[in-house]
């Protein structure tokens, strides 16, 4: 276990140094990788789809809550109209 933890730390430090290599104009390997991997059109499309899904789910949830409330109100009105204790 200690050997695995030590190797994890060493690889992490090497990883940090690799991403901090300067490439000129104040940019590093991390900046360039972020631009081409994370800040790309497919990623923006996926984020847009996720945002759209979240808003749609929220809208459906609100409408379902309204529907449940209206039906509970109707049910309570019908229960008060009819006597089911017989």
PDB file of N, CA, C and O in Angstrom:
ATOM      1  N   UNK A   1       0.819  -1.202   0.000  1.00  0.00           N
ATOM      2  CA  UNK A   1       0.000   0.000   0.000  1.00  0.00           C
ATOM      3  C   UNK A   1       0.863   1.267   0.000  1.00  0.00           C
ATOM      4  O   UNK A   1       0.605   2.156  -0.804  1.00  0.00           O
ATOM      5  N   UNK A   2       1.863   1.377   0.887  1.00  0.00           N
ATOM      6  CA  UNK A   2       2.683   2.597   0.863  1.00  0.00           C
ATOM      7  C   UNK A   2       3.418   2.775  -0.469  1.00  0.00           C
ATOM      8  O   UNK A   2       3.623   3.901  -0.920  1.00  0.00           O
ATOM      9  N   UNK A   3       3.816   1.669  -1.097  1.00  0.00           N
ATOM     10  CA  UNK A   3       4.508   1.760  -2.373  1.00  0.00           C
ATOM     11  C   UNK A   3       3.571   2.298  -3.455  1.00  0.00           C
ATOM     12  O   UNK A   3       3.972   3.117  -4.273  1.00  0.00           O
ATOM     13  N   UNK A   4       2.303   1.873  -3.439  1.00  0.00           N
ATOM     14  CA  UNK A   4       1.334   2.367  -4.412  1.00  0.00           C
ATOM     15  C   UNK A   4       1.062   3.860  -4.184  1.00  0.00           C
ATOM     16  O   UNK A   4       0.949   4.623  -5.138  1.00  0.00           O
ATOM     17  N   UNK A   5       0.957   4.262  -2.938  1.00  0.00           N
ATOM     18  CA  UNK A   5       0.717   5.674  -2.628  1.00  0.00           C
ATOM     19  C   UNK A   5       1.906   6.523  -3.059  1.00  0.00           C
ATOM     20  O   UNK A   5       1.730   7.612  -3.618  1.00  0.00           O
ATOM     21  N   UNK A   6       3.106   6.037  -2.817  1.00  0.00           N
ATOM     22  CA  UNK A   6       4.307   6.773  -3.209  1.00  0.00           C
ATOM     23  C   UNK A   6       4.398   6.891  -4.734  1.00  0.00           C
ATOM     24  O   UNK A   6       4.695   7.963  -5.256  1.00  0.00           O
ATOM     25  N   UNK A   7       4.094   5.811  -5.445  1.00  0.00           N
ATOM     26  CA  UNK A   7       4.133   5.876  -6.908  1.00  0.00           C
ATOM     27  C   UNK A   7       3.043   6.814  -7.437  1.00  0.00           C
ATOM     28  O   UNK A   7       3.265   7.533  -8.411  1.00  0.00           O
ATOM     29  N   UNK A   8       1.892   6.853  -6.795  1.00  0.00           N
ATOM     30  CA  UNK A   8       0.831   7.769  -7.186  1.00  0.00           C
ATOM     31  C   UNK A   8       1.285   9.216  -7.029  1.00  0.00           C
ATOM     32  O   UNK A   8       1.066  10.046  -7.910  1.00  0.00           O
ATOM     33  N   UNK A   9       1.921   9.525  -5.917  1.00  0.00           N
ATOM     34  CA  UNK A   9       2.405  10.883  -5.669  1.00  0.00           C
ATOM     35  C   UNK A   9       3.483  11.262  -6.688  1.00  0.00           C
ATOM     36  O   UNK A   9       3.475  12.363  -7.242  1.00  0.00           O
ATOM     37  N   UNK A  10       4.395  10.358  -6.955  1.00  0.00           N
ATOM     38  CA  UNK A  10       5.483  10.644  -7.895  1.00  0.00           C
ATOM     39  C   UNK A  10       4.917  10.876  -9.308  1.00  0.00           C
ATOM     40  O   UNK A  10       5.300  11.830  -9.991  1.00  0.00           O
ATOM     41  N   UNK A  11       4.006  10.018  -9.735  1.00  0.00           N
ATOM     42  CA  UNK A  11       3.399  10.195 -11.060  1.00  0.00           C
ATOM     43  C   UNK A  11       2.603  11.491 -11.107  1.00  0.00           C
ATOM     44  O   UNK A  11       2.616  12.208 -12.119  1.00  0.00           O
ATOM     45  N   UNK A  12       1.925  11.854 -10.025  1.00  0.00           N
ATOM     46  CA  UNK A  12       1.189  13.117  -9.963  1.00  0.00           C
ATOM     47  C   UNK A  12       2.101  14.318 -10.101  1.00  0.00           C
ATOM     48  O   UNK A  12       1.782  15.283 -10.801  1.00  0.00           O
ATOM     49  N   UNK A  13       3.250  14.285  -9.456  1.00  0.00           N
ATOM     50  CA  UNK A  13       4.208  15.386  -9.553  1.00  0.00           C
ATOM     51  C   UNK A  13       4.749  15.493 -10.979  1.00  0.00           C
ATOM     52  O   UNK A  13       4.853  16.591 -11.532  1.00  0.00           O
ATOM     53  N   UNK A  14       5.074  14.362 -11.585  1.00  0.00           N
ATOM     54  CA  UNK A  14       5.547  14.366 -12.979  1.00  0.00           C
ATOM     55  C   UNK A  14       4.457  14.932 -13.890  1.00  0.00           C
ATOM     56  O   UNK A  14       4.726  15.747 -14.780  1.00  0.00           O
ATOM     57  N   UNK A  15       3.215  14.535 -13.656  1.00  0.00           N
ATOM     58  CA  UNK A  15       2.082  15.006 -14.445  1.00  0.00           C
ATOM     59  C   UNK A  15       1.950  16.527 -14.339  1.00  0.00           C
ATOM     60  O   UNK A  15       1.716  17.210 -15.332  1.00  0.00           O
ATOM     61  N   UNK A  16       2.089  17.055 -13.126  1.00  0.00           N
ATOM     62  CA  UNK A  16       2.018  18.507 -12.935  1.00  0.00           C
ATOM     63  C   UNK A  16       3.118  19.226 -13.712  1.00  0.00           C
ATOM     64  O   UNK A  16       2.876  20.262 -14.328  1.00  0.00           O
ATOM     65  N   UNK A  17       4.330  18.690 -13.664  1.00  0.00           N
ATOM     66  CA  UNK A  17       5.432  19.316 -14.394  1.00  0.00           C
ATOM     67  C   UNK A  17       5.225  19.247 -15.901  1.00  0.00           C
ATOM     68  O   UNK A  17       5.545  20.184 -16.623  1.00  0.00           O
ATOM     69  N   UNK A  18       4.663  18.144 -16.395  1.00  0.00           N
ATOM     70  CA  UNK A  18       4.398  18.038 -17.834  1.00  0.00           C
ATOM     71  C   UNK A  18       3.392  19.091 -18.292  1.00  0.00           C
ATOM     72  O   UNK A  18       3.555  19.705 -19.341  1.00  0.00           O
ATOM     73  N   UNK A  19       2.348  19.298 -17.498  1.00  0.00           N
ATOM     74  CA  UNK A  19       1.338  20.283 -17.881  1.00  0.00           C
ATOM     75  C   UNK A  19       1.803  21.717 -17.695  1.00  0.00           C
ATOM     76  O   UNK A  19       1.199  22.629 -18.241  1.00  0.00           O
ATOM     77  N   UNK A  20       2.852  21.927 -16.927  1.00  0.00           N
ATOM     78  CA  UNK A  20       3.311  23.297 -16.706  1.00  0.00           C
ATOM     79  C   UNK A  20       4.448  23.696 -17.646  1.00  0.00           C
ATOM     80  O   UNK A  20       5.026  24.765 -17.493  1.00  0.00           O
ATOM     81  N   UNK A  21       4.767  22.872 -18.634  1.00  0.00           N
ATOM     82  CA  UNK A  21       5.822  23.210 -19.593  1.00  0.00           C
ATOM     83  C   UNK A  21       5.369  24.428 -20.406  1.00  0.00           C
ATOM     84  O   UNK A  21       4.300  24.409 -21.014  1.00  0.00           O
ATOM     85  N   UNK A  22       6.161  25.499 -20.417  1.00  0.00           N
ATOM     86  CA  UNK A  22       5.767  26.688 -21.183  1.00  0.00           C
ATOM     87  C   UNK A  22       5.912  26.465 -22.689  1.00  0.00           C
ATOM     88  O   UNK A  22       6.842  25.808 -23.150  1.00  0.00           O
ATOM     89  N   UNK A  23       4.976  27.025 -23.445  1.00  0.00           N
ATOM     90  CA  UNK A  23       5.018  26.890 -24.899  1.00  0.00           C
ATOM     91  C   UNK A  23       5.186  28.240 -25.588  1.00  0.00           C
ATOM     92  O   UNK A  23       5.134  28.318 -26.801  1.00  0.00           O
ATOM     93  N   UNK A  24       5.357  29.281 -24.825  1.00  0.00           N
ATOM     94  CA  UNK A  24       5.531  30.614 -25.400  1.00  0.00           C
ATOM     95  C   UNK A  24       4.270  31.430 -25.297  1.00  0.00           C
ATOM     96  O   UNK A  24       3.165  30.897 -25.184  1.00  0.00           O
ATOM     97  N   UNK A  25       4.406  32.723 -25.329  1.00  0.00           N
ATOM     98  CA  UNK A  25       3.305  33.679 -25.236  1.00  0.00           C
ATOM     99  C   UNK A  25       2.479  33.477 -23.965  1.00  0.00           C
ATOM    100  O   UNK A  25       1.264  33.649 -23.952  1.00  0.00           O
ATOM    101  N   UNK A  26       3.124  33.075 -22.897  1.00  0.00           N
ATOM    102  CA  UNK A  26       2.441  32.893 -21.620  1.00  0.00           C
ATOM    103  C   UNK A  26       1.526  31.683 -21.553  1.00  0.00           C
ATOM    104  O   UNK A  26       0.693  31.588 -20.670  1.00  0.00           O
ATOM    105  N   UNK A  27       1.653  30.777 -22.492  1.00  0.00           N
ATOM    106  CA  UNK A  27       0.806  29.589 -22.522  1.00  0.00           C
ATOM    107  C   UNK A  27       1.602  28.363 -22.092  1.00  0.00           C
ATOM    108  O   UNK A  27       2.795  28.282 -22.308  1.00  0.00           O
ATOM    109  N   UNK A  28       0.880  27.409 -21.505  1.00  0.00           N
ATOM    110  CA  UNK A  28       1.502  26.157 -21.084  1.00  0.00           C
ATOM    111  C   UNK A  28       0.852  25.000 -21.836  1.00  0.00           C
ATOM    112  O   UNK A  28      -0.121  25.187 -22.577  1.00  0.00           O
ATOM    113  N   UNK A  29       1.378  23.814 -21.632  1.00  0.00           N
ATOM    114  CA  UNK A  29       0.794  22.611 -22.240  1.00  0.00           C
ATOM    115  C   UNK A  29      -0.656  22.462 -21.774  1.00  0.00           C
ATOM    116  O   UNK A  29      -1.542  22.101 -22.555  1.00  0.00           O
ATOM    117  N   UNK A  30      -0.912  22.784 -20.504  1.00  0.00           N
ATOM    118  CA  UNK A  30      -2.267  22.690 -19.976  1.00  0.00           C
ATOM    119  C   UNK A  30      -3.218  23.616 -20.738  1.00  0.00           C
ATOM    120  O   UNK A  30      -4.331  23.215 -21.089  1.00  0.00           O
ATOM    121  N   UNK A  31      -2.811  24.857 -20.993  1.00  0.00           N
ATOM    122  CA  UNK A  31      -3.661  25.811 -21.711  1.00  0.00           C
ATOM    123  C   UNK A  31      -4.000  25.312 -23.115  1.00  0.00           C
ATOM    124  O   UNK A  31      -5.147  25.400 -23.559  1.00  0.00           O
ATOM    125  N   UNK A  32      -2.997  24.803 -23.808  1.00  0.00           N
ATOM    126  CA  UNK A  32      -3.224  24.308 -25.169  1.00  0.00           C
ATOM    127  C   UNK A  32      -4.118  23.074 -25.153  1.00  0.00           C
ATOM    128  O   UNK A  32      -5.055  22.956 -25.954  1.00  0.00           O
ATOM    129  N   UNK A  33      -3.870  22.150 -24.223  1.00  0.00           N
ATOM    130  CA  UNK A  33      -4.704  20.943 -24.129  1.00  0.00           C
ATOM    131  C   UNK A  33      -6.137  21.316 -23.768  1.00  0.00           C
ATOM    132  O   UNK A  33      -7.092  20.751 -24.317  1.00  0.00           O
ATOM    133  N   UNK A  34      -6.296  22.270 -22.870  1.00  0.00           N
ATOM    134  CA  UNK A  34      -7.644  22.703 -22.499  1.00  0.00           C
ATOM    135  C   UNK A  34      -8.368  23.301 -23.702  1.00  0.00           C
ATOM    136  O   UNK A  34      -9.553  23.042 -23.924  1.00  0.00           O
ATOM    137  N   UNK A  35      -7.668  24.087 -24.485  1.00  0.00           N
ATOM    138  CA  UNK A  35      -8.286  24.718 -25.654  1.00  0.00           C
ATOM    139  C   UNK A  35      -8.738  23.680 -26.684  1.00  0.00           C
ATOM    140  O   UNK A  35      -9.835  23.774 -27.239  1.00  0.00           O
ATOM    141  N   UNK A  36      -7.900  22.675 -26.960  1.00  0.00           N
ATOM    142  CA  UNK A  36      -8.221  21.708 -28.006  1.00  0.00           C
ATOM    143  C   UNK A  36      -9.064  20.534 -27.525  1.00  0.00           C
ATOM    144  O   UNK A  36      -9.727  19.877 -28.336  1.00  0.00           O
ATOM    145  N   UNK A  37      -9.044  20.239 -26.229  1.00  0.00           N
ATOM    146  CA  UNK A  37      -9.787  19.074 -25.740  1.00  0.00           C
ATOM    147  C   UNK A  37     -11.077  19.488 -25.043  1.00  0.00           C
ATOM    148  O   UNK A  37     -12.153  18.971 -25.344  1.00  0.00           O
ATOM    149  N   UNK A  38     -11.000  20.435 -24.123  1.00  0.00           N
ATOM    150  CA  UNK A  38     -12.160  20.785 -23.306  1.00  0.00           C
ATOM    151  C   UNK A  38     -13.002  21.872 -23.959  1.00  0.00           C
ATOM    152  O   UNK A  38     -14.224  21.811 -23.949  1.00  0.00           O
ATOM    153  N   UNK A  39     -12.366  22.875 -24.517  1.00  0.00           N
ATOM    154  CA  UNK A  39     -13.082  24.014 -25.072  1.00  0.00           C
ATOM    155  C   UNK A  39     -13.333  23.808 -26.564  1.00  0.00           C
ATOM    156  O   UNK A  39     -13.035  24.659 -27.389  1.00  0.00           O
ATOM    157  N   UNK A  40     -13.932  22.668 -26.894  1.00  0.00           N
ATOM    158  CA  UNK A  40     -14.153  22.334 -28.301  1.00  0.00           C
ATOM    159  C   UNK A  40     -15.650  22.287 -28.611  1.00  0.00           C
ATOM    160  O   UNK A  40     -16.493  22.286 -27.720  1.00  0.00           O
ATOM    161  N   UNK A  41     -15.977  22.234 -29.878  1.00  0.00           N
ATOM    162  CA  UNK A  41     -17.374  22.237 -30.310  1.00  0.00           C
ATOM    163  C   UNK A  41     -18.155  21.020 -29.791  1.00  0.00           C
ATOM    164  O   UNK A  41     -19.276  21.188 -29.311  1.00  0.00           O
ATOM    165  N   UNK A  42     -17.611  19.800 -29.838  1.00  0.00           N
ATOM    166  CA  UNK A  42     -18.377  18.669 -29.296  1.00  0.00           C
ATOM    167  C   UNK A  42     -18.674  18.820 -27.803  1.00  0.00           C
ATOM    168  O   UNK A  42     -19.765  18.487 -27.350  1.00  0.00           O
ATOM    169  N   UNK A  43     -17.724  19.347 -27.062  1.00  0.00           N
ATOM    170  CA  UNK A  43     -17.952  19.527 -25.624  1.00  0.00           C
ATOM    171  C   UNK A  43     -19.033  20.576 -25.395  1.00  0.00           C
ATOM    172  O   UNK A  43     -19.917  20.400 -24.554  1.00  0.00           O
ATOM    173  N   UNK A  44     -18.992  21.657 -26.162  1.00  0.00           N
ATOM    174  CA  UNK A  44     -20.031  22.679 -26.025  1.00  0.00           C
ATOM    175  C   UNK A  44     -21.397  22.133 -26.422  1.00  0.00           C
ATOM    176  O   UNK A  44     -22.416  22.478 -25.803  1.00  0.00           O
ATOM    177  N   UNK A  45     -21.456  21.278 -27.423  1.00  0.00           N
ATOM    178  CA  UNK A  45     -22.714  20.666 -27.828  1.00  0.00           C
ATOM    179  C   UNK A  45     -23.260  19.784 -26.707  1.00  0.00           C
ATOM    180  O   UNK A  45     -24.451  19.826 -26.386  1.00  0.00           O
ATOM    181  N   UNK A  46     -22.395  18.974 -26.100  1.00  0.00           N
ATOM    182  CA  UNK A  46     -22.803  18.097 -24.997  1.00  0.00           C
ATOM    183  C   UNK A  46     -23.300  18.928 -23.818  1.00  0.00           C
ATOM    184  O   UNK A  46     -24.337  18.619 -23.219  1.00  0.00           O
ATOM    185  N   UNK A  47     -22.587  20.006 -23.482  1.00  0.00           N
ATOM    186  CA  UNK A  47     -23.028  20.866 -22.391  1.00  0.00           C
ATOM    187  C   UNK A  47     -24.377  21.502 -22.701  1.00  0.00           C
ATOM    188  O   UNK A  47     -25.226  21.640 -21.817  1.00  0.00           O
ATOM    189  N   UNK A  48     -24.585  21.884 -23.949  1.00  0.00           N
ATOM    190  CA  UNK A  48     -25.877  22.431 -24.346  1.00  0.00           C
ATOM    191  C   UNK A  48     -26.993  21.411 -24.193  1.00  0.00           C
ATOM    192  O   UNK A  48     -28.096  21.736 -23.732  1.00  0.00           O
ATOM    193  N   UNK A  49     -26.723  20.160 -24.581  1.00  0.00           N
ATOM    194  CA  UNK A  49     -27.715  19.096 -24.438  1.00  0.00           C
ATOM    195  C   UNK A  49     -28.032  18.841 -22.971  1.00  0.00           C
ATOM    196  O   UNK A  49     -29.192  18.620 -22.606  1.00  0.00           O
ATOM    197  N   UNK A  50     -27.009  18.850 -22.129  1.00  0.00           N
ATOM    198  CA  UNK A  50     -27.216  18.629 -20.694  1.00  0.00           C
ATOM    199  C   UNK A  50     -28.056  19.766 -20.112  1.00  0.00           C
ATOM    200  O   UNK A  50     -29.002  19.521 -19.347  1.00  0.00           O
ATOM    201  N   UNK A  51     -27.734  21.013 -20.461  1.00  0.00           N
ATOM    202  CA  UNK A  51     -28.516  22.149 -19.971  1.00  0.00           C
ATOM    203  C   UNK A  51     -29.966  22.068 -20.429  1.00  0.00           C
ATOM    204  O   UNK A  51     -30.891  22.328 -19.656  1.00  0.00           O
ATOM    205  N   UNK A  52     -30.175  21.701 -21.687  1.00  0.00           N
ATOM    206  CA  UNK A  52     -31.524  21.572 -22.223  1.00  0.00           C
ATOM    207  C   UNK A  52     -32.294  20.469 -21.509  1.00  0.00           C
ATOM    208  O   UNK A  52     -33.477  20.634 -21.170  1.00  0.00           O
ATOM    209  N   UNK A  53     -31.631  19.353 -21.240  1.00  0.00           N
ATOM    210  CA  UNK A  53     -32.271  18.238 -20.541  1.00  0.00           C
ATOM    211  C   UNK A  53     -32.635  18.630 -19.123  1.00  0.00           C
ATOM    212  O   UNK A  53     -33.723  18.293 -18.635  1.00  0.00           O
ATOM    213  N   UNK A  54     -31.746  19.350 -18.451  1.00  0.00           N
ATOM    214  CA  UNK A  54     -32.029  19.780 -17.081  1.00  0.00           C
ATOM    215  C   UNK A  54     -33.227  20.717 -17.057  1.00  0.00           C
ATOM    216  O   UNK A  54     -34.120  20.574 -16.218  1.00  0.00           O
ATOM    217  N   UNK A  55     -33.276  21.667 -17.960  1.00  0.00           N
ATOM    218  CA  UNK A  55     -34.402  22.605 -17.974  1.00  0.00           C
ATOM    219  C   UNK A  55     -35.707  21.895 -18.339  1.00  0.00           C
ATOM    220  O   UNK A  55     -36.761  22.188 -17.776  1.00  0.00           O
ATOM    221  N   UNK A  56     -35.657  20.954 -19.266  1.00  0.00           N
ATOM    222  CA  UNK A  56     -36.849  20.196 -19.642  1.00  0.00           C
ATOM    223  C   UNK A  56     -37.337  19.334 -18.476  1.00  0.00           C
ATOM    224  O   UNK A  56     -38.532  19.270 -18.204  1.00  0.00           O
ATOM    225  N   UNK A  57     -36.407  18.699 -17.776  1.00  0.00           N
ATOM    226  CA  UNK A  57     -36.768  17.884 -16.621  1.00  0.00           C
ATOM    227  C   UNK A  57     -37.394  18.740 -15.536  1.00  0.00           C
ATOM    228  O   UNK A  57     -38.386  18.346 -14.908  1.00  0.00           O
ATOM    229  N   UNK A  58     -36.841  19.913 -15.311  1.00  0.00           N
ATOM    230  CA  UNK A  58     -37.389  20.826 -14.315  1.00  0.00           C
ATOM    231  C   UNK A  58     -38.801  21.268 -14.707  1.00  0.00           C
ATOM    232  O   UNK A  58     -39.711  21.312 -13.873  1.00  0.00           O
ATOM    233  N   UNK A  59     -39.005  21.558 -15.982  1.00  0.00           N
ATOM    234  CA  UNK A  59     -40.325  21.976 -16.456  1.00  0.00           C
ATOM    235  C   UNK A  59     -41.342  20.852 -16.285  1.00  0.00           C
ATOM    236  O   UNK A  59     -42.459  21.070 -15.796  1.00  0.00           O
ATOM    237  N   UNK A  60     -40.966  19.638 -16.653  1.00  0.00           N
ATOM    238  CA  UNK A  60     -41.876  18.486 -16.521  1.00  0.00           C
ATOM    239  C   UNK A  60     -42.174  18.215 -15.055  1.00  0.00           C
ATOM    240  O   UNK A  60     -43.314  17.913 -14.682  1.00  0.00           O
ATOM    241  N   UNK A  61     -41.179  18.355 -14.211  1.00  0.00           N
ATOM    242  CA  UNK A  61     -41.374  18.130 -12.783  1.00  0.00           C
ATOM    243  C   UNK A  61     -42.370  19.133 -12.207  1.00  0.00           C
ATOM    244  O   UNK A  61     -43.241  18.771 -11.406  1.00  0.00           O
ATOM    245  N   UNK A  62     -42.245  20.399 -12.608  1.00  0.00           N
ATOM    246  CA  UNK A  62     -43.191  21.407 -12.121  1.00  0.00           C
ATOM    247  C   UNK A  62     -44.601  21.108 -12.610  1.00  0.00           C
ATOM    248  O   UNK A  62     -45.570  21.212 -11.847  1.00  0.00           O
ATOM    249  N   UNK A  63     -44.735  20.710 -13.881  1.00  0.00           N
ATOM    250  CA  UNK A  63     -46.071  20.405 -14.418  1.00  0.00           C
ATOM    251  C   UNK A  63     -46.663  19.175 -13.738  1.00  0.00           C
ATOM    252  O   UNK A  63     -47.864  19.129 -13.462  1.00  0.00           O
ATOM    253  N   UNK A  64     -45.838  18.177 -13.447  1.00  0.00           N
ATOM    254  CA  UNK A  64     -46.332  16.980 -12.765  1.00  0.00           C
ATOM    255  C   UNK A  64     -46.770  17.335 -11.348  1.00  0.00           C
ATOM    256  O   UNK A  64     -47.792  16.825 -10.864  1.00  0.00           O
ATOM    257  N   UNK A  65     -46.026  18.199 -10.678  1.00  0.00           N
ATOM    258  CA  UNK A  65     -46.405  18.627  -9.331  1.00  0.00           C
ATOM    259  C   UNK A  65     -47.725  19.370  -9.341  1.00  0.00           C
ATOM    260  O   UNK A  65     -48.582  19.161  -8.467  1.00  0.00           O
ATOM    261  N   UNK A  66     -47.924  20.227 -10.331  1.00  0.00           N
ATOM    262  CA  UNK A  66     -49.196  20.942 -10.462  1.00  0.00           C
ATOM    263  C   UNK A  66     -50.344  19.966 -10.713  1.00  0.00           C
ATOM    264  O   UNK A  66     -51.434  20.098 -10.150  1.00  0.00           O
ATOM    265  N   UNK A  67     -50.099  18.970 -11.551  1.00  0.00           N
ATOM    266  CA  UNK A  67     -51.118  17.980 -11.875  1.00  0.00           C
ATOM    267  C   UNK A  67     -51.500  17.180 -10.630  1.00  0.00           C
ATOM    268  O   UNK A  67     -52.677  16.937 -10.366  1.00  0.00           O
ATOM    269  N   UNK A  68     -50.504  16.768  -9.852  1.00  0.00           N
ATOM    270  CA  UNK A  68     -50.768  15.998  -8.632  1.00  0.00           C
ATOM    271  C   UNK A  68     -51.575  16.836  -7.652  1.00  0.00           C
ATOM    272  O   UNK A  68     -52.536  16.361  -7.050  1.00  0.00           O
ATOM    273  N   UNK A  69     -51.195  18.101  -7.485  1.00  0.00           N
ATOM    274  CA  UNK A  69     -51.931  18.966  -6.565  1.00  0.00           C
ATOM    275  C   UNK A  69     -53.380  19.144  -7.000  1.00  0.00           C
ATOM    276  O   UNK A  69     -54.289  19.085  -6.164  1.00  0.00           O
ATOM    277  N   UNK A  70     -53.600  19.347  -8.288  1.00  0.00           N
ATOM    278  CA  UNK A  70     -54.979  19.542  -8.747  1.00  0.00           C
ATOM    279  C   UNK A  70     -55.799  18.270  -8.571  1.00  0.00           C
ATOM    280  O   UNK A  70     -56.977  18.327  -8.190  1.00  0.00           O
ATOM    281  N   UNK A  71     -55.206  17.115  -8.809  1.00  0.00           N
ATOM    282  CA  UNK A  71     -55.945  15.859  -8.640  1.00  0.00           C
ATOM    283  C   UNK A  71     -56.177  15.539  -7.174  1.00  0.00           C
ATOM    284  O   UNK A  71     -57.203  14.964  -6.823  1.00  0.00           O
ATOM    285  N   UNK A  72     -55.245  15.892  -6.310  1.00  0.00           N
ATOM    286  CA  UNK A  72     -55.471  15.675  -4.881  1.00  0.00           C
ATOM    287  C   UNK A  72     -56.610  16.549  -4.387  1.00  0.00           C
ATOM    288  O   UNK A  72     -57.423  16.129  -3.565  1.00  0.00           O
ATOM    289  N   UNK A  73     -56.683  17.763  -4.914  1.00  0.00           N
ATOM    290  CA  UNK A  73     -57.767  18.665  -4.540  1.00  0.00           C
ATOM    291  C   UNK A  73     -59.108  18.099  -5.006  1.00  0.00           C
ATOM    292  O   UNK A  73     -60.085  18.090  -4.255  1.00  0.00           O
ATOM    293  N   UNK A  74     -59.164  17.599  -6.230  1.00  0.00           N
ATOM    294  CA  UNK A  74     -60.393  16.995  -6.744  1.00  0.00           C
ATOM    295  C   UNK A  74     -60.783  15.764  -5.931  1.00  0.00           C
ATOM    296  O   UNK A  74     -61.955  15.542  -5.637  1.00  0.00           O
ATOM    297  N   UNK A  75     -59.788  14.944  -5.562  1.00  0.00           N
ATOM    298  CA  UNK A  75     -60.063  13.742  -4.790  1.00  0.00           C
ATOM    299  C   UNK A  75     -60.594  14.097  -3.400  1.00  0.00           C
ATOM    300  O   UNK A  75     -61.533  13.479  -2.914  1.00  0.00           O
ATOM    301  N   UNK A  76     -60.011  15.088  -2.776  1.00  0.00           N
ATOM    302  CA  UNK A  76     -60.485  15.474  -1.453  1.00  0.00           C
ATOM    303  C   UNK A  76     -61.897  16.049  -1.530  1.00  0.00           C
ATOM    304  O   UNK A  76     -62.704  15.850  -0.629  1.00  0.00           O
ATOM    305  N   UNK A  77     -62.227  16.743  -2.622  1.00  0.00           N
ATOM    306  CA  UNK A  77     -63.580  17.256  -2.795  1.00  0.00           C
ATOM    307  C   UNK A  77     -64.570  16.117  -2.980  1.00  0.00           C
ATOM    308  O   UNK A  77     -65.667  16.136  -2.421  1.00  0.00           O
ATOM    309  N   UNK A  78     -64.187  15.092  -3.744  1.00  0.00           N
ATOM    310  CA  UNK A  78     -65.099  13.971  -3.959  1.00  0.00           C
ATOM    311  C   UNK A  78     -65.246  13.145  -2.688  1.00  0.00           C
ATOM    312  O   UNK A  78     -66.316  12.604  -2.419  1.00  0.00           O
ATOM    313  N   UNK A  79     -64.216  13.053  -1.880  1.00  0.00           N
ATOM    314  CA  UNK A  79     -64.321  12.317  -0.623  1.00  0.00           C
ATOM    315  C   UNK A  79     -65.249  13.033   0.348  1.00  0.00           C
ATOM    316  O   UNK A  79     -65.981  12.394   1.101  1.00  0.00           O
ATOM    317  N   UNK A  80     -65.229  14.342   0.339  1.00  0.00           N
ATOM    318  CA  UNK A  80     -66.119  15.074   1.231  1.00  0.00           C
ATOM    319  C   UNK A  80     -67.564  15.019   0.729  1.00  0.00           C
ATOM    320  O   UNK A  80     -68.503  15.146   1.507  1.00  0.00           O
ATOM    321  N   UNK A  81     -67.754  14.832  -0.561  1.00  0.00           N
ATOM    322  CA  UNK A  81     -69.110  14.750  -1.120  1.00  0.00           C
ATOM    323  C   UNK A  81     -69.764  13.400  -0.812  1.00  0.00           C
ATOM    324  O   UNK A  81     -70.919  13.334  -0.480  1.00  0.00           O
ATOM    325  N   UNK A  82     -68.975  12.339  -0.961  1.00  0.00           N
ATOM    326  CA  UNK A  82     -69.502  10.994  -0.711  1.00  0.00           C
ATOM    327  C   UNK A  82     -69.046  10.524   0.656  1.00  0.00           C
ATOM    328  O   UNK A  82     -67.918  10.797   1.079  1.00  0.00           O
ATOM    329  N   UNK A  83     -69.880   9.798   1.339  1.00  0.00           N
ATOM    330  CA  UNK A  83     -69.520   9.244   2.638  1.00  0.00           C
ATOM    331  C   UNK A  83     -69.117   7.801   2.424  1.00  0.00           C
ATOM    332  O   UNK A  83     -69.955   6.941   2.158  1.00  0.00           O
ATOM    333  N   UNK A  84     -67.817   7.500   2.566  1.00  0.00           N
ATOM    334  CA  UNK A  84     -67.300   6.149   2.335  1.00  0.00           C
ATOM    335  C   UNK A  84     -67.217   5.323   3.622  1.00  0.00           C
ATOM    336  O   UNK A  84     -66.627   4.265   3.648  1.00  0.00           O
ATOM    337  N   UNK A  85     -67.758   5.804   4.707  1.00  0.00           N
ATOM    338  CA  UNK A  85     -67.617   5.102   5.989  1.00  0.00           C
ATOM    339  C   UNK A  85     -68.661   4.021   6.167  1.00  0.00           C
ATOM    340  O   UNK A  85     -68.662   3.323   7.160  1.00  0.00           O
ATOM    341  N   UNK A  86     -69.609   3.871   5.263  1.00  0.00           N
ATOM    342  CA  UNK A  86     -70.669   2.865   5.394  1.00  0.00           C
ATOM    343  C   UNK A  86     -70.176   1.476   5.202  1.00  0.00           C
ATOM    344  O   UNK A  86     -69.390   1.062   4.498  1.00  0.00           O
TER     345      UNK A  86
END
